[in-house]
JSON list of C-alpha atoms in Angstrom, two decimals:
[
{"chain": "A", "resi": 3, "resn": "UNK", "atom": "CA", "xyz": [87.23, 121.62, 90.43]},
{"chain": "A", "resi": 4, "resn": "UNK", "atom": "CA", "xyz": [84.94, 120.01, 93.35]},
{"chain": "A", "resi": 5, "resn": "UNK", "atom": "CA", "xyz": [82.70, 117.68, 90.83]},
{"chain": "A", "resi": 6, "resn": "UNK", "atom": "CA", "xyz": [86.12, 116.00, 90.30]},
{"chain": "A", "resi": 7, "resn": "UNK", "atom": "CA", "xyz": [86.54, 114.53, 93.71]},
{"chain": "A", "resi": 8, "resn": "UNK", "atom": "CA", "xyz": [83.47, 113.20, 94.02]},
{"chain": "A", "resi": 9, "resn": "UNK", "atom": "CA", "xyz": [83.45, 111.74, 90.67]},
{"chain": "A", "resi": 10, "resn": "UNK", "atom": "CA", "xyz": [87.35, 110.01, 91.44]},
{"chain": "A", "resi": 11, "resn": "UNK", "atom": "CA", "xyz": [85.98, 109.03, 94.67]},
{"chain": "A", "resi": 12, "resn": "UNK", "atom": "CA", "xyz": [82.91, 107.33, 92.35]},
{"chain": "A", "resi": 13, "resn": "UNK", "atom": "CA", "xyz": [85.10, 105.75, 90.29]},
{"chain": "A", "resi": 14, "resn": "UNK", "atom": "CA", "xyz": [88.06, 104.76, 93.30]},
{"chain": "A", "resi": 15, "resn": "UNK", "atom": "CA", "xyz": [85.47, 103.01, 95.40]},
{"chain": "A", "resi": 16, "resn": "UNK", "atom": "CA", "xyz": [85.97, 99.89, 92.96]},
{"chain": "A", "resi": 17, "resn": "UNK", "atom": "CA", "xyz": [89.67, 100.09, 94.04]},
{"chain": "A", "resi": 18, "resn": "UNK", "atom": "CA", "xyz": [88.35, 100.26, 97.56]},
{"chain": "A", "resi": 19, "resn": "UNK", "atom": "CA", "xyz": [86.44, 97.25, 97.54]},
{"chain": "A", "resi": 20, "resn": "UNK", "atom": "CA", "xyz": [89.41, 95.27, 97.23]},
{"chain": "A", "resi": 21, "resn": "UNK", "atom": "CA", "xyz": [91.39, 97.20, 99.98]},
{"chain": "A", "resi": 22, "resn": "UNK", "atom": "CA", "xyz": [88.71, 98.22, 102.38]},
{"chain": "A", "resi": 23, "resn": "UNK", "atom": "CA", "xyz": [85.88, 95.80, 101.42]},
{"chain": "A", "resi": 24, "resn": "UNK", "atom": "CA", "xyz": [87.15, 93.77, 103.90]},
{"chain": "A", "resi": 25, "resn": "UNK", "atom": "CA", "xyz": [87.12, 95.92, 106.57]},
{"chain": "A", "resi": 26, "resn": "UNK", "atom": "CA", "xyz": [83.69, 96.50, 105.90]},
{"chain": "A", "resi": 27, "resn": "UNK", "atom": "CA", "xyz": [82.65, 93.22, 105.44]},
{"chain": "A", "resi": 28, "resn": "UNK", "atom": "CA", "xyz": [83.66, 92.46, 109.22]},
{"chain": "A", "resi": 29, "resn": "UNK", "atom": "CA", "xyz": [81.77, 95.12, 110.74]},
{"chain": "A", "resi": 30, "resn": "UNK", "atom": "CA", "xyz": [80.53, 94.64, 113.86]},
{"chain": "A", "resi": 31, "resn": "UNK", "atom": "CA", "xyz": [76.70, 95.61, 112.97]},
{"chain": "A", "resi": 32, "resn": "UNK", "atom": "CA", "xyz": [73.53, 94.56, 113.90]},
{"chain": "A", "resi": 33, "resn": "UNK", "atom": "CA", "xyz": [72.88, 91.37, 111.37]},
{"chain": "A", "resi": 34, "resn": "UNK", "atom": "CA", "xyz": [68.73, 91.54, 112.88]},
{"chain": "A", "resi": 35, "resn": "UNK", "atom": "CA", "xyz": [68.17, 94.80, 112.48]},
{"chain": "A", "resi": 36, "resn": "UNK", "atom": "CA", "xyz": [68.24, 96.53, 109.25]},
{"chain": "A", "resi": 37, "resn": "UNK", "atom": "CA", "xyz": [67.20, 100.12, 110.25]},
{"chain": "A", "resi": 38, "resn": "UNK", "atom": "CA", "xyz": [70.25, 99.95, 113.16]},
{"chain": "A", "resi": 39, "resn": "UNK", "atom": "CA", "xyz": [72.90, 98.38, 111.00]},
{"chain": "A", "resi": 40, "resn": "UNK", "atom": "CA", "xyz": [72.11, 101.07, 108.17]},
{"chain": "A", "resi": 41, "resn": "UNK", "atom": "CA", "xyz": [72.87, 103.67, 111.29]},
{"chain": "A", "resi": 42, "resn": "UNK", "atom": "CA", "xyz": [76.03, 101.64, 112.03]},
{"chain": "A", "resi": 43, "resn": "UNK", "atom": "CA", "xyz": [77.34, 101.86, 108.90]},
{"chain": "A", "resi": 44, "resn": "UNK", "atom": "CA", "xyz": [76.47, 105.95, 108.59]},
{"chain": "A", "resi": 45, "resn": "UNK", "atom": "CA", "xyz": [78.73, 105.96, 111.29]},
{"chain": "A", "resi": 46, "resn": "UNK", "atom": "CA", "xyz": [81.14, 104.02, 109.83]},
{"chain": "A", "resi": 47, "resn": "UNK", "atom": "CA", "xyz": [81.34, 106.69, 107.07]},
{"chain": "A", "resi": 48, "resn": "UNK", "atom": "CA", "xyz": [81.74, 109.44, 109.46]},
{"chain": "A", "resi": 49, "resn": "UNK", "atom": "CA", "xyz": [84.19, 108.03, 110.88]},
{"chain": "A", "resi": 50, "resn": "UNK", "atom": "CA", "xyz": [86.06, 107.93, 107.22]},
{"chain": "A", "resi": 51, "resn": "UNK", "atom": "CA", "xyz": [84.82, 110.96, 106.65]},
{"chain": "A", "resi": 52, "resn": "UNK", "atom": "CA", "xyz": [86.68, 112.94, 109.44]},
{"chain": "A", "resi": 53, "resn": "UNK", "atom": "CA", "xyz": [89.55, 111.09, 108.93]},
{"chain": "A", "resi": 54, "resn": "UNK", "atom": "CA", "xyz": [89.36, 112.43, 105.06]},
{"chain": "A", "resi": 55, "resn": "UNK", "atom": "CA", "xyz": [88.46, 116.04, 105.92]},
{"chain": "A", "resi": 56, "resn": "UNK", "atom": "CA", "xyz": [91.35, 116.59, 108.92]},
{"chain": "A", "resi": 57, "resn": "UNK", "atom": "CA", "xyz": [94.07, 115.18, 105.98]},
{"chain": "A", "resi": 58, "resn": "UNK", "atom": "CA", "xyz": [92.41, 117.54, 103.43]},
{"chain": "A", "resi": 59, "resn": "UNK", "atom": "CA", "xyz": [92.82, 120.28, 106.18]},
{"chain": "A", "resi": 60, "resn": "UNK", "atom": "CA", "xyz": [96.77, 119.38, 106.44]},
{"chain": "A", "resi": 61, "resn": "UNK", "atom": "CA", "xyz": [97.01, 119.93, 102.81]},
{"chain": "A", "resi": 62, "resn": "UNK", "atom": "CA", "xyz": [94.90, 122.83, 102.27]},
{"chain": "A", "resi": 63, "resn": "UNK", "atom": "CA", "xyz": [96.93, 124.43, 104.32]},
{"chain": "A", "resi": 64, "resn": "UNK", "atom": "CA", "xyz": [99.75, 123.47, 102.47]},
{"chain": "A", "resi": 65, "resn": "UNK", "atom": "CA", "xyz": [98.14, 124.82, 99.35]},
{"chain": "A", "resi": 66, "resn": "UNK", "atom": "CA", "xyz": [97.17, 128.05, 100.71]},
{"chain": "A", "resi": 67, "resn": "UNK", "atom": "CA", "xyz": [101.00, 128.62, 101.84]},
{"chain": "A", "resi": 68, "resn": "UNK", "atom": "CA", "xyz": [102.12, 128.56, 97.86]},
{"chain": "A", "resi": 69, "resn": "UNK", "atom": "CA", "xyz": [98.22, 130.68, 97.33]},
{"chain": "A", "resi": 70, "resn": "UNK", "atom": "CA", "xyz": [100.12, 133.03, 99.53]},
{"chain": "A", "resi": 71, "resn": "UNK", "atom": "CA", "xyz": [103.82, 133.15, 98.09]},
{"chain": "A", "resi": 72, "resn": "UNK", "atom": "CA", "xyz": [101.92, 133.76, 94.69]},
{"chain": "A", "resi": 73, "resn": "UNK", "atom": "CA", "xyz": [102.80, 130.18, 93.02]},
{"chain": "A", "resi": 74, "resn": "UNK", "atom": "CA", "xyz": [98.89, 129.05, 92.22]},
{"chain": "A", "resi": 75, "resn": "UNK", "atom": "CA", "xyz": [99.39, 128.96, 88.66]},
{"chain": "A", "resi": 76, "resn": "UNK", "atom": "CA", "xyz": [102.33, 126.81, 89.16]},
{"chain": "A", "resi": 77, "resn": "UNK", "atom": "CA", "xyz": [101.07, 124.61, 91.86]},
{"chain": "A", "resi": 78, "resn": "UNK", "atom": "CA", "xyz": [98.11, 123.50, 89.76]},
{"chain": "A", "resi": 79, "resn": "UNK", "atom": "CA", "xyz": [100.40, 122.58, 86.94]},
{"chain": "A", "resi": 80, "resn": "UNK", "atom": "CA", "xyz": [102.93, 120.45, 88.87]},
{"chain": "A", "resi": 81, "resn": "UNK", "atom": "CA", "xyz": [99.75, 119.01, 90.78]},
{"chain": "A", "resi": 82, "resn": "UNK", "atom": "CA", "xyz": [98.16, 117.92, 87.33]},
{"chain": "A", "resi": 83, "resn": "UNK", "atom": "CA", "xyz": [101.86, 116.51, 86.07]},
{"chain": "A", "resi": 84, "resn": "UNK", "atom": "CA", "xyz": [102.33, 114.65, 89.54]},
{"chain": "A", "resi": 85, "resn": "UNK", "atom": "CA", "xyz": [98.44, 113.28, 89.34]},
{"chain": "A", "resi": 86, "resn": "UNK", "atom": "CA", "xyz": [99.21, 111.86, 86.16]},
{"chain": "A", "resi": 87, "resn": "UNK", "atom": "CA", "xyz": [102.95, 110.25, 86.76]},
{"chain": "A", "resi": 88, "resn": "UNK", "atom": "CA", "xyz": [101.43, 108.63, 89.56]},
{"chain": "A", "resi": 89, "resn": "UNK", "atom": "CA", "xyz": [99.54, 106.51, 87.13]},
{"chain": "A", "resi": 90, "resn": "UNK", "atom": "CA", "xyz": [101.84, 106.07, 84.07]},
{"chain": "A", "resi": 91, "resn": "UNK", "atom": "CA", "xyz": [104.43, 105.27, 85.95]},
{"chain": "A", "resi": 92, "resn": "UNK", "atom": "CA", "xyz": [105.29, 101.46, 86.94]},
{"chain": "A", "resi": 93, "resn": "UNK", "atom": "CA", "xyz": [104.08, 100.53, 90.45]},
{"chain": "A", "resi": 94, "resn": "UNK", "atom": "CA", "xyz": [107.47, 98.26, 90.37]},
{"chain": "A", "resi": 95, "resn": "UNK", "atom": "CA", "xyz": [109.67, 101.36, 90.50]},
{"chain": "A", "resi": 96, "resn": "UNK", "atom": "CA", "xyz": [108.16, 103.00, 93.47]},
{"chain": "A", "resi": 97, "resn": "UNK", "atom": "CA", "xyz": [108.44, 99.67, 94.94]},
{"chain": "A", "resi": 98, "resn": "UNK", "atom": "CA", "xyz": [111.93, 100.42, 95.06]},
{"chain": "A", "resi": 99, "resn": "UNK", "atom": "CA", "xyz": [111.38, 102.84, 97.58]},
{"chain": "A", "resi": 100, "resn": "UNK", "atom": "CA", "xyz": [109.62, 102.39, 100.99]},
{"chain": "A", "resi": 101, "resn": "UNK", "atom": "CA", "xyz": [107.78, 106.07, 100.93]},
{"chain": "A", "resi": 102, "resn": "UNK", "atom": "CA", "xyz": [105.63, 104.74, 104.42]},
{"chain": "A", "resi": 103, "resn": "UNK", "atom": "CA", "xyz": [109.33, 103.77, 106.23]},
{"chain": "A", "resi": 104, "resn": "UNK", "atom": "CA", "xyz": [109.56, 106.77, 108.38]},
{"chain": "A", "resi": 105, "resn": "UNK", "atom": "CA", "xyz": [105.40, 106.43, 109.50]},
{"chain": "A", "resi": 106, "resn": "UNK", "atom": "CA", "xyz": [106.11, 102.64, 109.94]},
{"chain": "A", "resi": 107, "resn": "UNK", "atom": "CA", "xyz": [105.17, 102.26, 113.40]},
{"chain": "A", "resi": 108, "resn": "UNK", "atom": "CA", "xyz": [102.51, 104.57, 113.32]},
{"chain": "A", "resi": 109, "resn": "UNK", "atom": "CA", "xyz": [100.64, 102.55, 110.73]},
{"chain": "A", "resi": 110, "resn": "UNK", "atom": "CA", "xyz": [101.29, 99.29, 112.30]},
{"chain": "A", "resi": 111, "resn": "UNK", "atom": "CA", "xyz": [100.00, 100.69, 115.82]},
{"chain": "A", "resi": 112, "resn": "UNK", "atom": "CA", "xyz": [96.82, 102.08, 113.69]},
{"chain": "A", "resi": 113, "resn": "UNK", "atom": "CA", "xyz": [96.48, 98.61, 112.46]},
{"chain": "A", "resi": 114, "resn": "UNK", "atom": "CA", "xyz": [96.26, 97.47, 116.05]},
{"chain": "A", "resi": 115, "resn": "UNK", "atom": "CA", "xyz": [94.45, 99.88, 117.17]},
{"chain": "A", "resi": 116, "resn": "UNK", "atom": "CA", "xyz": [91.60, 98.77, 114.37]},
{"chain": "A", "resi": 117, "resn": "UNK", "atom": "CA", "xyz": [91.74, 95.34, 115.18]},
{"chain": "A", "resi": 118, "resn": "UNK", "atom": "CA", "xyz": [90.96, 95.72, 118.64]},
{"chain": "A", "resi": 119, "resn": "UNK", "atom": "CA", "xyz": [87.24, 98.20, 117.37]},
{"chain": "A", "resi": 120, "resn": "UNK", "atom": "CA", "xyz": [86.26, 94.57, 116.44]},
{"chain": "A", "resi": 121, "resn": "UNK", "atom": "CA", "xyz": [85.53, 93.46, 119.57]},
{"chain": "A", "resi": 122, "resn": "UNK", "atom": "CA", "xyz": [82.14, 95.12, 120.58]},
{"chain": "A", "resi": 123, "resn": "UNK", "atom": "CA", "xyz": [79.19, 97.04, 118.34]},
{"chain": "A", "resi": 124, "resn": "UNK", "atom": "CA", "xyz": [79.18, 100.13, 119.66]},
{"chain": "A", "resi": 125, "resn": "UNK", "atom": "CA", "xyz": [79.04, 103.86, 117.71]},
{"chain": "A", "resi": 126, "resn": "UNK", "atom": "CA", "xyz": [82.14, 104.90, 118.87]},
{"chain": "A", "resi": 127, "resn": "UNK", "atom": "CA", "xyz": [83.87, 101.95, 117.84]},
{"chain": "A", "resi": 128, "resn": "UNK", "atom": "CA", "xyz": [82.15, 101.85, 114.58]},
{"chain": "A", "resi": 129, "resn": "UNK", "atom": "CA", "xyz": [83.35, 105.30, 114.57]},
{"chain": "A", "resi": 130, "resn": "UNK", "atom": "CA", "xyz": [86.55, 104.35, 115.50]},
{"chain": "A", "resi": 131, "resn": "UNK", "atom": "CA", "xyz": [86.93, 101.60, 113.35]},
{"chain": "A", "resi": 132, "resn": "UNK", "atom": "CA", "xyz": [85.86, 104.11, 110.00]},
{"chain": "A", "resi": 133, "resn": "UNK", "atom": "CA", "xyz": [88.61, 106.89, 111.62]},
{"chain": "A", "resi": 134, "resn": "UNK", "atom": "CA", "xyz": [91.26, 104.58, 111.80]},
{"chain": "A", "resi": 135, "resn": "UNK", "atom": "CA", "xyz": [90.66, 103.21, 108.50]},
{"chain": "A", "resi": 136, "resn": "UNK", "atom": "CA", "xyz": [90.56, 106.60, 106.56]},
{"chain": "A", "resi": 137, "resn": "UNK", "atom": "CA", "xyz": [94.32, 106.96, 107.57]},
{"chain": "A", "resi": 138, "resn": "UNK", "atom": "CA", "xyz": [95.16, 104.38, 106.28]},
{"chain": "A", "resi": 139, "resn": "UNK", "atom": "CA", "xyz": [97.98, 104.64, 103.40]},
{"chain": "A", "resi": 140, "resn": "UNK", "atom": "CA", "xyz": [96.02, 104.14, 100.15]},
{"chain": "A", "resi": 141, "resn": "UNK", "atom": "CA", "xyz": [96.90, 105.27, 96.53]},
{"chain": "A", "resi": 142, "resn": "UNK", "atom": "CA", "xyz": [93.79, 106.66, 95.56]},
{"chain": "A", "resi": 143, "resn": "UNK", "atom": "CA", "xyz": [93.69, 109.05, 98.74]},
{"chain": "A", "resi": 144, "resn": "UNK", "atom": "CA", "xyz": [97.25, 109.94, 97.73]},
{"chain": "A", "resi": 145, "resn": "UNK", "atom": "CA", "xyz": [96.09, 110.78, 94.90]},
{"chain": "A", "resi": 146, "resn": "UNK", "atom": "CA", "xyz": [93.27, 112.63, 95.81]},
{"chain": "A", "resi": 147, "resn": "UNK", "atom": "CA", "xyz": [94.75, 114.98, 98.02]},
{"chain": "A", "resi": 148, "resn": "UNK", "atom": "CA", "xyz": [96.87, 116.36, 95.62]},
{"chain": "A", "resi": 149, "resn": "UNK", "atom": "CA", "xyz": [93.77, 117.63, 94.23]},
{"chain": "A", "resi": 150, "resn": "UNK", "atom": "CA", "xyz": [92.84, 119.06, 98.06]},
{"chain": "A", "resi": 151, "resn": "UNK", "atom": "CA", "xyz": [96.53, 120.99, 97.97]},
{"chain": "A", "resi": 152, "resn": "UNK", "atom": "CA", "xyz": [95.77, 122.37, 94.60]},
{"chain": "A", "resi": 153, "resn": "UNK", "atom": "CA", "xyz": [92.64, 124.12, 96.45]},
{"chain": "A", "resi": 154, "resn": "UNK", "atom": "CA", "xyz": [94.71, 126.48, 98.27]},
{"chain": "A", "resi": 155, "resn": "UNK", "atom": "CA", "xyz": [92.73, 126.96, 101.11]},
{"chain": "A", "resi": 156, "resn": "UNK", "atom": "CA", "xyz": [91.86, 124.92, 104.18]},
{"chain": "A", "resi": 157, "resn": "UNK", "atom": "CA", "xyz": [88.00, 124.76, 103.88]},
{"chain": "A", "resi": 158, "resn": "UNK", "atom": "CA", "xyz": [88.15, 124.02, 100.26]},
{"chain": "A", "resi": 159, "resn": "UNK", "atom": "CA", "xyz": [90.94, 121.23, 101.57]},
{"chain": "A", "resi": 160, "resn": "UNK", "atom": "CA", "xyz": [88.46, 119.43, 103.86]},
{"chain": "A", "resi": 161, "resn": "UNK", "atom": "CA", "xyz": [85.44, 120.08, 101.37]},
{"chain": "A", "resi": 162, "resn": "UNK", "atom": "CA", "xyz": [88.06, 118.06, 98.51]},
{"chain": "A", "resi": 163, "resn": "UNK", "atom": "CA", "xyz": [88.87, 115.31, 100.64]},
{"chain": "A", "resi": 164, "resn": "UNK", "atom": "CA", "xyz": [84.99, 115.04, 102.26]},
{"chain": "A", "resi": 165, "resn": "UNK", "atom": "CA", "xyz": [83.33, 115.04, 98.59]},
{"chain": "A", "resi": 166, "resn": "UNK", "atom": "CA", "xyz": [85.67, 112.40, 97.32]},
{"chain": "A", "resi": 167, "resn": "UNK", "atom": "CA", "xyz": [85.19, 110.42, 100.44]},
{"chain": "A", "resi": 168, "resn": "UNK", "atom": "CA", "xyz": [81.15, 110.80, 99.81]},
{"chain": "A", "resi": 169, "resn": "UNK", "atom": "CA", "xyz": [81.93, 109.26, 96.65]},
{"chain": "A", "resi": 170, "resn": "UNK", "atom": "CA", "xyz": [83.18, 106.24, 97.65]},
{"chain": "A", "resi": 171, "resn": "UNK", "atom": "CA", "xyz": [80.17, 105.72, 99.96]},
{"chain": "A", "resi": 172, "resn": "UNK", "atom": "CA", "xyz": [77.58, 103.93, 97.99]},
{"chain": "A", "resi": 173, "resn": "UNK", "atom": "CA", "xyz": [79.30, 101.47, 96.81]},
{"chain": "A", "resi": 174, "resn": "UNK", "atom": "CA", "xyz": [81.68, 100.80, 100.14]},
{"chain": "A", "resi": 175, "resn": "UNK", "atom": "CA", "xyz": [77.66, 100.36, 101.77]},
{"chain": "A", "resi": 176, "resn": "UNK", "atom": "CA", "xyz": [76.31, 98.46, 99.93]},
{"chain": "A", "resi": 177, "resn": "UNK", "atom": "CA", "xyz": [79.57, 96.01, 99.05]},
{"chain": "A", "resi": 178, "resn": "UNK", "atom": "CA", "xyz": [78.03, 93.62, 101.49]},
{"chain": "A", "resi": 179, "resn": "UNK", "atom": "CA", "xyz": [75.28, 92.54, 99.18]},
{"chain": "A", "resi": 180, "resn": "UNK", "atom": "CA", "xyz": [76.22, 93.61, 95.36]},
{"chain": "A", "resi": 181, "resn": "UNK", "atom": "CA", "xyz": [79.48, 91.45, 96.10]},
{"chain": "A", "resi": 182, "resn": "UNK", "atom": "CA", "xyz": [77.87, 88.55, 94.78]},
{"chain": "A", "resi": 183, "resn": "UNK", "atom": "CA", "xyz": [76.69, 90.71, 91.42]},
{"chain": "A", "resi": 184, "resn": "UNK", "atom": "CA", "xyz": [79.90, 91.77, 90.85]},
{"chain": "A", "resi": 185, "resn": "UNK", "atom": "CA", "xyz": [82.04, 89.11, 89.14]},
{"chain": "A", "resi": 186, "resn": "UNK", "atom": "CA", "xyz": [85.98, 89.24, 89.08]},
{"chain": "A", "resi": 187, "resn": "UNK", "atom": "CA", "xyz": [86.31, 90.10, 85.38]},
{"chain": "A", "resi": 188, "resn": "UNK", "atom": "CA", "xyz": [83.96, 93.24, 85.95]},
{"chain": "A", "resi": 189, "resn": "UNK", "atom": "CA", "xyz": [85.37, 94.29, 88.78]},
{"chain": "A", "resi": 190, "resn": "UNK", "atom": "CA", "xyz": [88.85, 94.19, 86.74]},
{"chain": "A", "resi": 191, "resn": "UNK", "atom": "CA", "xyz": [87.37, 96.37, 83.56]},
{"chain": "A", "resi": 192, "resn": "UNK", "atom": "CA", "xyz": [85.95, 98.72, 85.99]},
{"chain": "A", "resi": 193, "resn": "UNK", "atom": "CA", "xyz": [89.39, 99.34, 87.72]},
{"chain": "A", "resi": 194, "resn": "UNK", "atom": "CA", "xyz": [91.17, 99.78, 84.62]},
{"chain": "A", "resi": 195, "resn": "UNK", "atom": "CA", "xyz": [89.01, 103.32, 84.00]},
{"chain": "A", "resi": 196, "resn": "UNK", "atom": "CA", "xyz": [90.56, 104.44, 87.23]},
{"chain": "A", "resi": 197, "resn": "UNK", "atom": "CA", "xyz": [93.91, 105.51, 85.48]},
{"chain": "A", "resi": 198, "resn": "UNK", "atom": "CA", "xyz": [91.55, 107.18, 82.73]},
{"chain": "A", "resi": 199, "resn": "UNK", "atom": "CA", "xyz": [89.81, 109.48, 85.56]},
{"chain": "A", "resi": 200, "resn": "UNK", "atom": "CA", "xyz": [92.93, 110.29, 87.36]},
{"chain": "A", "resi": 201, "resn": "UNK", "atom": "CA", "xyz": [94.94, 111.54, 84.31]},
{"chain": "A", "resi": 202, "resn": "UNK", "atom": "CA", "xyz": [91.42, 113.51, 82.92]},
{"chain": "A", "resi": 203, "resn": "UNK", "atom": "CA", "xyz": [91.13, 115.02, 86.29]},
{"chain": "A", "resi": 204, "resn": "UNK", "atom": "CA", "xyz": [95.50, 116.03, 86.01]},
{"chain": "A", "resi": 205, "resn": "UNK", "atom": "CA", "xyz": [94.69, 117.23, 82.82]},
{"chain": "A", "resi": 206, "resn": "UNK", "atom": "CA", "xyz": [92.18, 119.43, 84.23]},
{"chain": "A", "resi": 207, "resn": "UNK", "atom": "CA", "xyz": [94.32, 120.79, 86.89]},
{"chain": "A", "resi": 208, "resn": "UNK", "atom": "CA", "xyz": [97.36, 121.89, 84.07]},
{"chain": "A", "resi": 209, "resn": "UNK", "atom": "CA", "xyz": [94.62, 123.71, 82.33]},
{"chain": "A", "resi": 210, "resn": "UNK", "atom": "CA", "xyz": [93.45, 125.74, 84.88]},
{"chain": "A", "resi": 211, "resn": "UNK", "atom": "CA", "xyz": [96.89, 126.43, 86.11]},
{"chain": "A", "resi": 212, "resn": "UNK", "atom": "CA", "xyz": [97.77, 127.62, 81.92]},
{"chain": "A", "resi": 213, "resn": "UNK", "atom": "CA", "xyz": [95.20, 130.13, 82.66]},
{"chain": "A", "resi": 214, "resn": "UNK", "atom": "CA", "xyz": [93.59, 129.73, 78.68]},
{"chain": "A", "resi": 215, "resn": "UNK", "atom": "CA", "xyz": [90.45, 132.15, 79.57]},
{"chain": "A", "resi": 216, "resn": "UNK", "atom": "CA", "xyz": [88.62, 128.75, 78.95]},
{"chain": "A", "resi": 217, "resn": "UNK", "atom": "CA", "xyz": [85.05, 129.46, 81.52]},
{"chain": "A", "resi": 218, "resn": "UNK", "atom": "CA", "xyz": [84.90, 127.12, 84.26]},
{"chain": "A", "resi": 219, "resn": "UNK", "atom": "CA", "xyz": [88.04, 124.51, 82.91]},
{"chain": "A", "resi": 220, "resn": "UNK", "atom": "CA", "xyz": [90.86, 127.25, 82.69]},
{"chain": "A", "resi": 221, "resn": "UNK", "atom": "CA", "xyz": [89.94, 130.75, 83.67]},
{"chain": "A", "resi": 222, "resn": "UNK", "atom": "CA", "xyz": [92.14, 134.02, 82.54]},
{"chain": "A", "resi": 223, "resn": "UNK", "atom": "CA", "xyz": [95.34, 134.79, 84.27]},
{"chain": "A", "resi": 224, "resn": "UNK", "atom": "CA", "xyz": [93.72, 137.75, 85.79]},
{"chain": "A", "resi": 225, "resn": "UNK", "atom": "CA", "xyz": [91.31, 135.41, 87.33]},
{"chain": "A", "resi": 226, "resn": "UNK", "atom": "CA", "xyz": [93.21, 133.15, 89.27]},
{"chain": "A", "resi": 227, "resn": "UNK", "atom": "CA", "xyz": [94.83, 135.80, 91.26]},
{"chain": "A", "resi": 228, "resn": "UNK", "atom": "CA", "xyz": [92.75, 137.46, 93.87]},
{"chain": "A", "resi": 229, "resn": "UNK", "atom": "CA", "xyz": [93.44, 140.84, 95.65]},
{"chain": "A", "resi": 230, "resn": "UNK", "atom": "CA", "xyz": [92.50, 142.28, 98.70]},
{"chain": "A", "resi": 231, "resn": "UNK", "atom": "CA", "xyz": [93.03, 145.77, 96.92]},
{"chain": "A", "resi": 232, "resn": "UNK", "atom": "CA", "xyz": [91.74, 146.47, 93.47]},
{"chain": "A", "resi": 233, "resn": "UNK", "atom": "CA", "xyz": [94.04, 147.43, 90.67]},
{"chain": "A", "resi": 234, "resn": "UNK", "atom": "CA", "xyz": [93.28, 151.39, 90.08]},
{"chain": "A", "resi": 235, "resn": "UNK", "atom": "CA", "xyz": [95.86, 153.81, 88.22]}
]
């Protein structure tokens, strides 16, 4: 299930352009030289990057806590069912509730804290700057770590969260000077396969959890459940 974070990363970077083009529009690089300001922006990414990893890390180990109590089979189907609510239904009803209330402050102090990376051209503010901005509340992420819960395990969390992070790289690079390519109406018809992706990639997740003895895409009951002990009468 790895190839699918990278590809939704792919595919969420056009989303990202409109949230965190911005960002990385104003970075602080080296306009004069081309060989330092790719560095800069590397660093940029690692900077995302860890930020990515430590969440997938949180909810690895969230996932390996229902590996543990025996639920896998169950946890992959609710994870494919909430993957695809999250896009069919309405953004206007979860409007209705403010999910980010009770992290309020800490996302407006985040906010401040990135603001203030703007002010000199260093690494460790680039790195900073790409930290600060991978916790960020954004849907695709939201989505994407429900995918890095449904891994069960904390490696396989941060490896999730760090390939669909990698995704989103080459296009969050080079936004800078393809922005110009890209018209509007494009950019629109590109965003609309996003839904597509994220309800293939639930799909996915309910048919590995139905265990269907399908190789690769939904493997047997027996293998999904992994002993220390082997099974001898």
């Amino acid at each position: 299930m790895l190839y699918s974070a990278f590809i939704f990363g792919l595919i969420s970077s056009f989303h990202c352009i409109g949230m965190c083009g911005p960002i990385a529009m104003m970075l602080p690089v080296d306009r004069t030289n081309q060989t330092k300001k790719a560095i800069q922006i590397i660093t940029y990414h690692l900077g995302r990057l860890t930020a990515y990893g430590t969440i997938g890390f949180v909810f690895g180990l969230l996932g390996k806590g229902f590996l543990l109590a025996g639920l896998q089979q169950n946890l992959s189907i609710f994870i494919g069912v909430a993957m695809i609510s999250v896009v069919l239904i309405p953004d206007k009803i979860f409007a209705k509730y403010n999910f980010s209330k009770p992290v309020f402050k800490l996302i407006s102090k985040i906010k401040t804290a990135l603001g203030s990376q703007f002010r000199n051209k260093s690494f460790k503010s680039l790195f900073t700057i790409g930290l600060l901005n991978g916790f960020l509340p954004c849907g695709m992420v939201y989505v994407a770590l429900f995918g890095a819960i449904a891994m069960q395990s904390e490696s396989l969390g941060v490896l999730y969260m760090i390939l669909f992070g990698l995704g989103t790289v080459p296009l969050m690079s080079s936004v800078v000077y393809i922005n110009s390519f890209i018209t509007v109406p494009i950019r629109n018809r590109i965003q609309k396969t996003i839904p597509y992706v994220a309800i293939a990639i639930g799909c996915l997740f309910i048919l590995r959890g139905l265990g269907l003895g399908i190789p690769y895409i939904s493997p047997s009951n027996m293998s999904l459940f992994i002993q220390a002990d082997p099974n001898c009468h």
